[in-house]
XYZ file of C-alpha atoms in Angstrom:
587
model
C 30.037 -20.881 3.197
C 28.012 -17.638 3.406
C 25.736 -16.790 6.176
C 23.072 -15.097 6.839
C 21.803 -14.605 10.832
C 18.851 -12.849 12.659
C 20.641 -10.771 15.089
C 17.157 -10.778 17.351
C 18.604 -11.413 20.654
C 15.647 -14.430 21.496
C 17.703 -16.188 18.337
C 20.965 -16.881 19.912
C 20.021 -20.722 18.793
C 21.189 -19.898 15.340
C 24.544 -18.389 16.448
C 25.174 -21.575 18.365
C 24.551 -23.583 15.471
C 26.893 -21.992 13.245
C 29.542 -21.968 16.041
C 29.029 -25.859 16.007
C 28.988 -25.911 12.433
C 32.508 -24.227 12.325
C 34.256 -25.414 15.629
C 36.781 -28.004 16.477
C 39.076 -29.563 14.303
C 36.865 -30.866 11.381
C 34.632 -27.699 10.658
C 31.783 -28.065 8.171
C 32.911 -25.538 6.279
C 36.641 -24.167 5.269
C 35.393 -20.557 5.335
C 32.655 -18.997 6.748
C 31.249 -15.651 5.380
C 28.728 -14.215 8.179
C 26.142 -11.659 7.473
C 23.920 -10.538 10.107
C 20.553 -9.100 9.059
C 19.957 -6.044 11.166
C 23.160 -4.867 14.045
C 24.924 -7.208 16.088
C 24.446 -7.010 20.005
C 27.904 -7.331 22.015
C 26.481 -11.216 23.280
C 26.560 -12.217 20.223
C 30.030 -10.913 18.679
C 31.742 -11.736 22.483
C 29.878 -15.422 21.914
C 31.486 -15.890 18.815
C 34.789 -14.138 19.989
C 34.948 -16.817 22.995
C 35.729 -20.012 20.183
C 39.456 -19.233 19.402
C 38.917 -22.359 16.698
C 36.337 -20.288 14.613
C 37.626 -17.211 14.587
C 40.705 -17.675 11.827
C 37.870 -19.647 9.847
C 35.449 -16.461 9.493
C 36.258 -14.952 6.180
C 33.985 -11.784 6.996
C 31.930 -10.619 9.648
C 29.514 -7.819 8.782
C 26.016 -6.701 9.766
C 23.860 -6.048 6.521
C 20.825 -3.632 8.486
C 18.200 -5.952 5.638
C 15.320 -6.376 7.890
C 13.259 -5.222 5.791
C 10.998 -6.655 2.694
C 10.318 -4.571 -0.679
C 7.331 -3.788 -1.916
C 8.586 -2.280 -4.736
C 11.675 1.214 -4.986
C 8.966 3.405 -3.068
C 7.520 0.967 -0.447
C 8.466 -1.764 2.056
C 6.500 -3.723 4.954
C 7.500 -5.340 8.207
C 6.286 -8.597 7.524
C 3.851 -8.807 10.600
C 0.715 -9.367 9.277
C -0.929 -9.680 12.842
C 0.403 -6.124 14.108
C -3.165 -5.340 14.182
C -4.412 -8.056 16.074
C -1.121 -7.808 18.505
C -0.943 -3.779 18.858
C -4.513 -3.050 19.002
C -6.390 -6.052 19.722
C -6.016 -7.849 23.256
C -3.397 -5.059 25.014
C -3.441 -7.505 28.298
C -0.692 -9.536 26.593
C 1.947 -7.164 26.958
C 4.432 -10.148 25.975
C 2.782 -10.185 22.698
C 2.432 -6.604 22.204
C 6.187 -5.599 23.465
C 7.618 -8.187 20.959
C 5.195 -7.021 18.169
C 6.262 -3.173 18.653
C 9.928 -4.058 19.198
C 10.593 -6.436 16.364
C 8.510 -3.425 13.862
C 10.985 -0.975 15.143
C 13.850 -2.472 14.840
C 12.865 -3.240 10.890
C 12.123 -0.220 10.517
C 15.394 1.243 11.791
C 17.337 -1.278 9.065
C 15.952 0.600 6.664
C 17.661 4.160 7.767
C 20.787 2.036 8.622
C 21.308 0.929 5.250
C 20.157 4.079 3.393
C 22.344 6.429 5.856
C 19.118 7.985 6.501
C 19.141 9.735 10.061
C 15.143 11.024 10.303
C 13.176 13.510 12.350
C 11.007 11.364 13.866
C 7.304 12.464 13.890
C 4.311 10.675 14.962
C 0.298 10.928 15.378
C 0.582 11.573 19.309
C -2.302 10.527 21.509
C -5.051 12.861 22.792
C -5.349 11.289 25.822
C -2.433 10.322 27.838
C -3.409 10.600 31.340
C -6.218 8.230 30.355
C -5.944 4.586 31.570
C -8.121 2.979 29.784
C -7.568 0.684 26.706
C -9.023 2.912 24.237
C -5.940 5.712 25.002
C -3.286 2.707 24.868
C -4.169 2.044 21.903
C -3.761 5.565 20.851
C -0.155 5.578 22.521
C 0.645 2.830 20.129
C 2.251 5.247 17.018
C 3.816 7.089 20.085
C 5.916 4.000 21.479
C 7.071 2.773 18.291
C 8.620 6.506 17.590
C 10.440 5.864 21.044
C 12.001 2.569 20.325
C 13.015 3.701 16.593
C 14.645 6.767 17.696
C 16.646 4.524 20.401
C 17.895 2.393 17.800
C 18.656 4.951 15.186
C 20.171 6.764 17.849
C 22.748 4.554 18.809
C 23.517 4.220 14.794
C 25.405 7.527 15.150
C 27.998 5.900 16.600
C 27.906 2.546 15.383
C 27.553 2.424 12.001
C 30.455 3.932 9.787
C 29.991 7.228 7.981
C 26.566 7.190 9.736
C 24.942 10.950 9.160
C 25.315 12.901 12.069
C 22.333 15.051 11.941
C 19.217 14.741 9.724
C 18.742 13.710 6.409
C 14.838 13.184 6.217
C 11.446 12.623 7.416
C 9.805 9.816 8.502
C 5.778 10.148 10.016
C 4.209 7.247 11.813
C 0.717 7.195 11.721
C -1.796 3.993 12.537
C -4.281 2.399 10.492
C -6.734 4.215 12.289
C -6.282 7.640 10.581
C -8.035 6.404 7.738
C -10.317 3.455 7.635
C -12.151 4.136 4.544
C -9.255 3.630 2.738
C -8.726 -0.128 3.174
C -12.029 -1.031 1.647
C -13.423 1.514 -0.382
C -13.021 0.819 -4.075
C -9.910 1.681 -5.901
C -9.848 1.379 -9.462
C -6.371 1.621 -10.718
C -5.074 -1.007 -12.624
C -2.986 -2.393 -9.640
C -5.646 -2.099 -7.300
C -8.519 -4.119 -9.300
C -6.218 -6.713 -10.326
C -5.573 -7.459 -6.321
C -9.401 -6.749 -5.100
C -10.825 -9.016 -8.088
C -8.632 -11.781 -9.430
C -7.336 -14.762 -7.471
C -3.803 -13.297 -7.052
C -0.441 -14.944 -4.749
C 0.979 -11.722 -3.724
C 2.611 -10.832 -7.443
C 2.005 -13.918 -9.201
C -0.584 -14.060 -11.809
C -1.658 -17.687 -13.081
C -2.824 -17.601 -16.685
C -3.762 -20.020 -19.251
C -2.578 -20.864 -22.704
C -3.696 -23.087 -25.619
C -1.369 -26.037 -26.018
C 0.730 -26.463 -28.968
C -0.741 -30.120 -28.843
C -4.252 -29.995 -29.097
C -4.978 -30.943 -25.587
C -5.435 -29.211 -22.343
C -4.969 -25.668 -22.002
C -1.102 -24.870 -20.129
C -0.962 -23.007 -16.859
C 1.420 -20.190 -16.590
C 2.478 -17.719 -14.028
C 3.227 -14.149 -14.508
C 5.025 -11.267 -11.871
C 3.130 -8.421 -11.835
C 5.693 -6.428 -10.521
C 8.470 -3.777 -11.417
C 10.722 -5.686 -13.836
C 7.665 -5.579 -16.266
C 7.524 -2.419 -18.047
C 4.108 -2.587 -19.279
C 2.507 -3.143 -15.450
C 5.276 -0.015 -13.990
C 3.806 1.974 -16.584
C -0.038 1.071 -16.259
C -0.185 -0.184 -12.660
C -1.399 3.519 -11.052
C -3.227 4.222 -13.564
C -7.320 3.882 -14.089
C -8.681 0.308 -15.134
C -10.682 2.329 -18.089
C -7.236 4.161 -19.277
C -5.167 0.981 -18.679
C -7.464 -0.455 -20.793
C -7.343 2.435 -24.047
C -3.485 2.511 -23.422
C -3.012 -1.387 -23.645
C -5.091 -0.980 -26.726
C -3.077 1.634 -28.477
C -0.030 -0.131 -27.324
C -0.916 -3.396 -29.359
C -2.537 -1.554 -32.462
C 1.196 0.577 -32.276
C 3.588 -2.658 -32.142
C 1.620 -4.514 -34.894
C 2.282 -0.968 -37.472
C 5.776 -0.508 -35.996
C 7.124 -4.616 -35.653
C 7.854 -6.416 -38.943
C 7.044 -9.333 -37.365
C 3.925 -8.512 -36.776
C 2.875 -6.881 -39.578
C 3.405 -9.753 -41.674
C 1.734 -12.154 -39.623
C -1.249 -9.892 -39.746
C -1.157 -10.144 -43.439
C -0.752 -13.906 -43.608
C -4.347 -13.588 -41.204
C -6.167 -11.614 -44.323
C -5.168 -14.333 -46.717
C -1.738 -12.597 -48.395
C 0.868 -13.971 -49.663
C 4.456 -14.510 -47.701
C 6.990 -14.361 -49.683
C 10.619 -15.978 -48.877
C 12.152 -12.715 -47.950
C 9.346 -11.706 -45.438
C 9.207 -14.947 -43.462
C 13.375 -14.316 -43.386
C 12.157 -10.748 -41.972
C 9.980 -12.788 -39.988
C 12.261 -15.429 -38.552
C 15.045 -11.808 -37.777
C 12.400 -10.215 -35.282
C 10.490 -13.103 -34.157
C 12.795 -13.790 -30.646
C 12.149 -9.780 -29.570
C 8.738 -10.082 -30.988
C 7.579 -13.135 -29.547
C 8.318 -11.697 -25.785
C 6.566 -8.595 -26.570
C 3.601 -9.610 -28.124
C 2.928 -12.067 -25.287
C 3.657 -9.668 -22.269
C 1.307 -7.064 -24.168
C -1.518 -9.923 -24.851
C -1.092 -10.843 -21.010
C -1.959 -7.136 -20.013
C -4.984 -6.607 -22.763
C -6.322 -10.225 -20.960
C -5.636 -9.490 -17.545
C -7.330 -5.887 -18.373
C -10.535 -7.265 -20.213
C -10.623 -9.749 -16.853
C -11.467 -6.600 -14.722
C -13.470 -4.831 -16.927
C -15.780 -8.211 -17.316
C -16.001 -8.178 -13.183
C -16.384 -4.603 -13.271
C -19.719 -5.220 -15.198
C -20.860 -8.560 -13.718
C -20.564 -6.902 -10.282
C -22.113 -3.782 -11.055
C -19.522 -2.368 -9.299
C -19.806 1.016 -11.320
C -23.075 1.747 -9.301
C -21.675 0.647 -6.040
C -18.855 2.719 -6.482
C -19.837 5.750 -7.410
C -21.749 5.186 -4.179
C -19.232 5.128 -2.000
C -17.367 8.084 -3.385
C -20.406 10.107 -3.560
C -20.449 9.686 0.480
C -17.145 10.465 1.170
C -17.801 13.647 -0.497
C -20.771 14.028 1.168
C -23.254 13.576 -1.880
C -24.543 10.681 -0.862
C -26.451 10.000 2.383
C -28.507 7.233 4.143
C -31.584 7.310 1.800
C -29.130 6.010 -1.078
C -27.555 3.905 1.000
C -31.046 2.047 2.167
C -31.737 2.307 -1.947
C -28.954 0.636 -2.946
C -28.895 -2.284 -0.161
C -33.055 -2.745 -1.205
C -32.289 -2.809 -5.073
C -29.383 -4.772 -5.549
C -30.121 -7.987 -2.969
C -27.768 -10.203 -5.269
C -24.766 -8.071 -4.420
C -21.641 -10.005 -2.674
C -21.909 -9.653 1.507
C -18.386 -8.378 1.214
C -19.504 -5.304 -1.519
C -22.709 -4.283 0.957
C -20.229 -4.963 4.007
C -17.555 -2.682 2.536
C -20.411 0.105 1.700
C -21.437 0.157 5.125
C -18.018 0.394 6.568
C -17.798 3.586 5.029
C -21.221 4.579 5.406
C -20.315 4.123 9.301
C -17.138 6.004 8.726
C -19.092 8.699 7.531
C -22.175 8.543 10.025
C -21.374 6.620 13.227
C -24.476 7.819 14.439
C -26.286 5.429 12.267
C -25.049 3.106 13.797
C -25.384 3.403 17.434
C -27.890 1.796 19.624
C -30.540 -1.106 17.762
C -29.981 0.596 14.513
C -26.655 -1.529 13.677
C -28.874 -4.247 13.887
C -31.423 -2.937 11.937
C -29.195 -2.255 8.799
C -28.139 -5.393 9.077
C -31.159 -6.919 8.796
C -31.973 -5.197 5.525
C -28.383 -5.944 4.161
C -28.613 -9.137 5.248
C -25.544 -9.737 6.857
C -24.373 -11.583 9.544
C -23.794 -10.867 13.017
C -19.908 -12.037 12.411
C -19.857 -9.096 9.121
C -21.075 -6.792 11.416
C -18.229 -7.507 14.263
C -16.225 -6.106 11.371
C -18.150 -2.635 10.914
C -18.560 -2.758 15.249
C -14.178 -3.304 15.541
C -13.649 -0.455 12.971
C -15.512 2.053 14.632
C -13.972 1.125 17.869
C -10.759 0.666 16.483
C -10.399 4.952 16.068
C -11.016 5.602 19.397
C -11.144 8.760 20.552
C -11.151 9.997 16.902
C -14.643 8.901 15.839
C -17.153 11.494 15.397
C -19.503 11.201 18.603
C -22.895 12.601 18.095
C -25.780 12.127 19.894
C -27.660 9.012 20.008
C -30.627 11.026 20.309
C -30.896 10.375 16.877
C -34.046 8.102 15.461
C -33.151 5.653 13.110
C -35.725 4.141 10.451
C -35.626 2.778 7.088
C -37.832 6.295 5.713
C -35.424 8.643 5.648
C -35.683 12.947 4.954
C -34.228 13.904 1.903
C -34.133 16.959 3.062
C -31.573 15.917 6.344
C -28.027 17.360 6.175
C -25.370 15.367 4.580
C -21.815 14.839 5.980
C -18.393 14.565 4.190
C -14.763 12.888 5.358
C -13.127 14.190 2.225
C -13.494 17.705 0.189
C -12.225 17.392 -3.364
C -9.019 18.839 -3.922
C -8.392 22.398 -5.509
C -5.632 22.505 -8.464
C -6.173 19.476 -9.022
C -5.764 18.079 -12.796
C -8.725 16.418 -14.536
C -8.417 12.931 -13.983
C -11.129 10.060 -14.678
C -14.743 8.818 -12.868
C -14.326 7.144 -10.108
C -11.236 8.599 -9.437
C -11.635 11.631 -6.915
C -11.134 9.569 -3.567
C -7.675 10.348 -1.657
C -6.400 8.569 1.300
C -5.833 11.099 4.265
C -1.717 10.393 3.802
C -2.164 12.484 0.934
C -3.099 15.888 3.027
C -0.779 14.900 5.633
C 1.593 14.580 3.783
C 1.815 17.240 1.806
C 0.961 19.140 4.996
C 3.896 17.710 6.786
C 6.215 19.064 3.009
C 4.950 22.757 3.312
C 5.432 22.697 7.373
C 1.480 22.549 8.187
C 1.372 19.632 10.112
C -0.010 20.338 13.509
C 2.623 20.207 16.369
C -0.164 19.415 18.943
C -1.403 16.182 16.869
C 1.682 14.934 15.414
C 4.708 15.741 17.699
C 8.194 15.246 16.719
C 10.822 13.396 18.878
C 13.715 15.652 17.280
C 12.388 18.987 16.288
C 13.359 19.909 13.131
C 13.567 23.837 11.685
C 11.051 25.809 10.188
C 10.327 24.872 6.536
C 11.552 27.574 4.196
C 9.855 27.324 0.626
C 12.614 26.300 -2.284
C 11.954 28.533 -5.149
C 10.078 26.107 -7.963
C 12.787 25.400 -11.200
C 12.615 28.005 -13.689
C 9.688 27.135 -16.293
C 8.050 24.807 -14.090
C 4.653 25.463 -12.167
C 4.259 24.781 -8.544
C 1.150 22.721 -7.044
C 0.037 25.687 -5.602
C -0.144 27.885 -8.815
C -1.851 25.219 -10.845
C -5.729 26.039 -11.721
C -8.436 23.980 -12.533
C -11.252 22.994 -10.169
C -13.227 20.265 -9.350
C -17.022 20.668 -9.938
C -18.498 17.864 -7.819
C -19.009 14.361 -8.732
C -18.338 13.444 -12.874
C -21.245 11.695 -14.662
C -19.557 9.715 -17.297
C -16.541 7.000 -17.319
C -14.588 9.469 -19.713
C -15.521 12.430 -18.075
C -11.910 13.543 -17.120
C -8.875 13.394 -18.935
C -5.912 10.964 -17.196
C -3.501 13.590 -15.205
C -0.195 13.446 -16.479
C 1.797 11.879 -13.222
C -0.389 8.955 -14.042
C 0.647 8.636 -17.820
C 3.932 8.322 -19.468
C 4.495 7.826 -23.371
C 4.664 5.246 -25.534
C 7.284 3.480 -27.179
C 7.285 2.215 -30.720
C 8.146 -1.347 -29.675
C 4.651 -1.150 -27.432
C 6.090 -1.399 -24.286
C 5.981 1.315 -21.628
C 8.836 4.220 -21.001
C 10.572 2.223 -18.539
C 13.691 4.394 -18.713
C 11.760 7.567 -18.710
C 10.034 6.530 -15.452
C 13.569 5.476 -13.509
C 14.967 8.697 -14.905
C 12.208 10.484 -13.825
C 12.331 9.104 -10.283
C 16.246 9.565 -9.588
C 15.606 12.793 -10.586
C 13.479 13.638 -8.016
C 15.422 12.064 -5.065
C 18.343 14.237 -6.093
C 15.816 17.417 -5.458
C 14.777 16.995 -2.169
C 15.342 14.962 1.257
C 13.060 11.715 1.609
C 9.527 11.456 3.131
C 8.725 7.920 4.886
C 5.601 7.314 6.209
C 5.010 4.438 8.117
C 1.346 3.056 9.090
C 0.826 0.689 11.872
C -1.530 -2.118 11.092
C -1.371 -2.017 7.205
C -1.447 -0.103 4.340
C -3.470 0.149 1.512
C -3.265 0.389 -2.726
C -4.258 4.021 -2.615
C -1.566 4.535 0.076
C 0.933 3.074 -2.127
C -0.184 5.275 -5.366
C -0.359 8.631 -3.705
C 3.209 7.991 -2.647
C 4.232 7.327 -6.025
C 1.893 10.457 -7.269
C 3.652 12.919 -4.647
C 7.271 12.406 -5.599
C 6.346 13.633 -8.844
C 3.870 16.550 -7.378
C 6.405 17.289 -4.619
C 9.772 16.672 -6.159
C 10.391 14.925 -3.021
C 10.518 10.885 -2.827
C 8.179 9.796 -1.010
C 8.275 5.948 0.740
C 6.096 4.389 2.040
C 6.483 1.846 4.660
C 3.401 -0.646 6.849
C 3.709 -3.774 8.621
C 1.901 -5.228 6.129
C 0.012 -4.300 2.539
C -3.300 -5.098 3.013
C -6.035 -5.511 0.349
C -9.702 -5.127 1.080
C -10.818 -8.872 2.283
C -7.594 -9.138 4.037
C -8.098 -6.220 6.071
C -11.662 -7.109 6.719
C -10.679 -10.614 8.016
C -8.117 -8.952 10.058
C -10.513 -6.957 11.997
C -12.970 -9.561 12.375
C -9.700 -11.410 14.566
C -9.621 -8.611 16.798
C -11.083 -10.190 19.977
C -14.211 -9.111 21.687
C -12.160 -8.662 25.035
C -9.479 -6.669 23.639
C -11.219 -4.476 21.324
C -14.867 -3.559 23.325
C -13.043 -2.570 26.793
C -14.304 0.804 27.877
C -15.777 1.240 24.763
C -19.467 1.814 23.803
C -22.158 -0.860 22.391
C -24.024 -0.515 19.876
């Protein structure tokens, strides 16, 4: 019998029950093969030791470091979907929060113990650390959780077999925090829009198909996940190309596949002769699975683009890019929320998230309520914008509230900016300039940039020396091409190349070319893990993808939990009054 045991020491119940499944002279099982899910304290191997009668019965006794959950090969989550709540929210519960920051590192640590991964251990420190109040705890949370993972990977050293003895890579803790515009602004790669606008359960899709029959329509489910081909190939890339590609992919298969091809002649009226329909009948198995997991894409695609329209969400998004880049300021934000009264409470919620984001001063005193008003939201939505603001502490923008707030606004008043577009950048589509901050960090943290002061290390590492790039290739910092402000048309740019791969005859994506591609670049380079306390987003997840290939470096990315936009939103409106508001200003 195999199996499998939390090794959390408040679980000793399940320990018990397999030593009374396996004890005395009629044991349950003849053999027992035990794995243990992350390492095994001394209680519970001395426990199991103690019960002479179970010990020739255990075929194998070994600890498996798999607390963990995949996301998919770059990314994996804790499985605490109320770290936010715990961590952040009420901080008088130090059960709750000791137990929430414990059980994330050891997870976390599983993952270096079964990669042989030993990390420099770097974290976003807190600004504040002679400061009592609940605002700085908060900020110490990213700097606890790099303790109690370097304690455990620590002891691995000595532990675990063949266990590196000095560094092998770099792992960055950050919070959610660091960027809040991420989790709700609008991202419009394939992957993203399928999870922000269709009724999804985590990977699974549920479709419908004409029955053979005549009578109600069949319900199937689809994985929209990495053993597809065609969603690994289109999944980072933007809903508009995902949509040309999935077209070019079906108009290829039906000139390349027999199968096809004659099918499409029997639809203009030809004739099929006895060979053909044998030709048929040869390709149809391979052709059959094909066509239908190309026809599920062009659907799912055409989906999107129909909610795209019906939601205007062009308009809204362009938006909410244009004030990230500081092109957009209040006056179009009071436009917007006074010409489009039928848009969704979450869509004008979500806009002035980030319109807070980007002017918190707008939002201090009455004028909260005042925005409000003319959004007409409710007090509850505006809890959410209220716990975001307070939720970055120390690190939102505080400006005076001096400030006059009314619904006639200067044109002529200076705009603000969280995000400059990037330089070397390649042409890419509309809608398609926002970055998450992990990006600069990241990249900061690759060339040796990353502040010392703002994100300490727990194990120093050594300078970073620049690796000559590979003959023939061009380094990020050599490329040209500049952005030139905000695009005006859906087809603007041109896709950048990370984001594309070619196309096979058979219509499906390069699947090989993409895993080749990837072990290629772990082989160059020691790992990058980032981890971000209280959820990550879509974005997060593509930018690791798109630096491995930029960086030659795999990047992987690693949250308590993946979070899309209305899941994030209800998460902050959980965060209590009590915990949240302490020490903090109202509006």
């Amino acid at each position: 019998m195999l199996f499998i045991l939390s090794s959390h020491p408040k679980r000793t119940c399940s320990v018990v029950m397999f030593l009374s499944d396996m004890s005395g002279r009629e044991p349950l099982y003849k053999k027992a093969f035990v794995f243990f899910s992350s390492p095994v304290p001394k209680e519970f191997v001395n426990h199991i030791k103690c019960d002479t009668s179970v010990l020739p019965r255990i075929g194998a006794l070994r600890e498996m470091n798999l607390e963990y959950f995949p996301i998919d090969s770059q990314a994996f989550f804790t499985d605490q979907e109320r770290a936010l709540e715990d961590l952040f929210g009420d901080i008088e519960n130090s059960r709750k929060f000791d137990n929430c920051l414990n059980t994330m590192a050891t997870r976390i640590a599983t993952v270096f113990a079964s990669l042989k991964e030993f990390p420099f251990v770097r974290y976003r420190a807190s600004k504040a650390l002679d400061d009592p109040t609940e605002a700085s705890l908060r900020e110490l949370v990213p700097t606890k959780l790099a303790a109690a993972i370097w304690n455990c990977i620590s002891k691995y050293k000595t532990t675990i077999p063949n266990y590196p003895q000095s560094e092998t890579c770099e792992l960055l803790i950050l919070d959610r925090s660091i960027d809040q515009i991420a989790p709700v602004i609008h991202e419009w790669t394939y992957d993203a829009m399928c999870r922000d606008l269709l009724e999804m359960d985590g990977n699974k899709y549920t479709y419908e198909v004409s029955s053979k029959t005549g009578g109600a329509p069949d319900k199937r489910e689809a994985l929209l996940e990495d053993t597809d081909p065609v969603w690994l190939e289109l999944r980072h890339s933007h809903i508009a190309d995902a949509s040309e590609r999935l077209h070019e992919k079906m108009t290829n298969f039906v000139s390349k596949n027999k199968a096809a091809q004659i099918q499409q002649s029997a639809r203009d009226g030809g004739e099929i002769s006895t060979r053909d329909l044998q030709k048929m009948v040869q390709a149809l198995p391979q052709y059959t699975e094909q066509v239908e997991k190309i026809t599920l894409h062009v659907e799912i695609a055409g989906k999107v683009n129909k909610l795209i329209r019906e939601l205007g969400l062009r308009d809204l998004g362009q938006l909410e890019q244009d004030l990230v880049f500081g092109d957009a300021g209040a006056k179009d934000v009071i436009n917007y929320l006074r010409t489009n009264q039928n848009a969704s409470p979450e869509n004008k919620l979500r806009l002035l998230m980030i319109y807070a984001s980007v002017y918190p001063e707008k939002f201090e005193d009455d004028k909260a309520l005042k925005i409000m008003q003319l959004a007409k939201l409710s007090t509850e939505d505006m809890k959410v914008v209220k716990n975001m603001r307070l939720l970055a502490g120390s690190d939102s923008k505080k400006t005076s509230s001096a400030h006059s707030f009314s619904l006639k606004f200067n044109a002529q008043k200076t705009k603000q900016a969280t995000r400059k577009d990037r330089t070397g950048e390649e042409e890419t589509w509309q809608l398609f300039r926002f970055y998450p901050m992990i990006e600069e960090l990241i990249e900061n943290l690759c060339k040796g940039d990353l502040s010392k002061s703002e994100y300490s290390c727990m194990n120093e590492p050594p300078p970073v020396t620049e690796k000559p790039a590979p003959k023939g290739s061009q380094s990020a910092t050599s490329q040209t091409g500049q952005s030139t402000g905000g695009p005006k048309s859906m087809r603007s740019r041109r896709t950048a190349n990370w984001a594309r791969s070619s196309i096979s005859d058979d219509g499906y994506g390069s699947d090989s070319i993409l895993r080749a591609a990837t072990l290629d670049f772990k082989k160059m380079g020691q790992r990058v893990f980032v981890f971000i306390i209280g959820g990550a987003t879509r974005s997060e997840l593509r930018v690791c993808h798109k630096l491995t290939a930029k960086l030659r470096r795999e990047v992987v990315l690693g949250c308590s939990s993946l979070d899309d936009p209305p899941q994030y939103i209800t998460k902050l409106k959980l965060l209590t009054e009590r915990g949240i508001s302490v020490e903090a200003p109202r509006f």
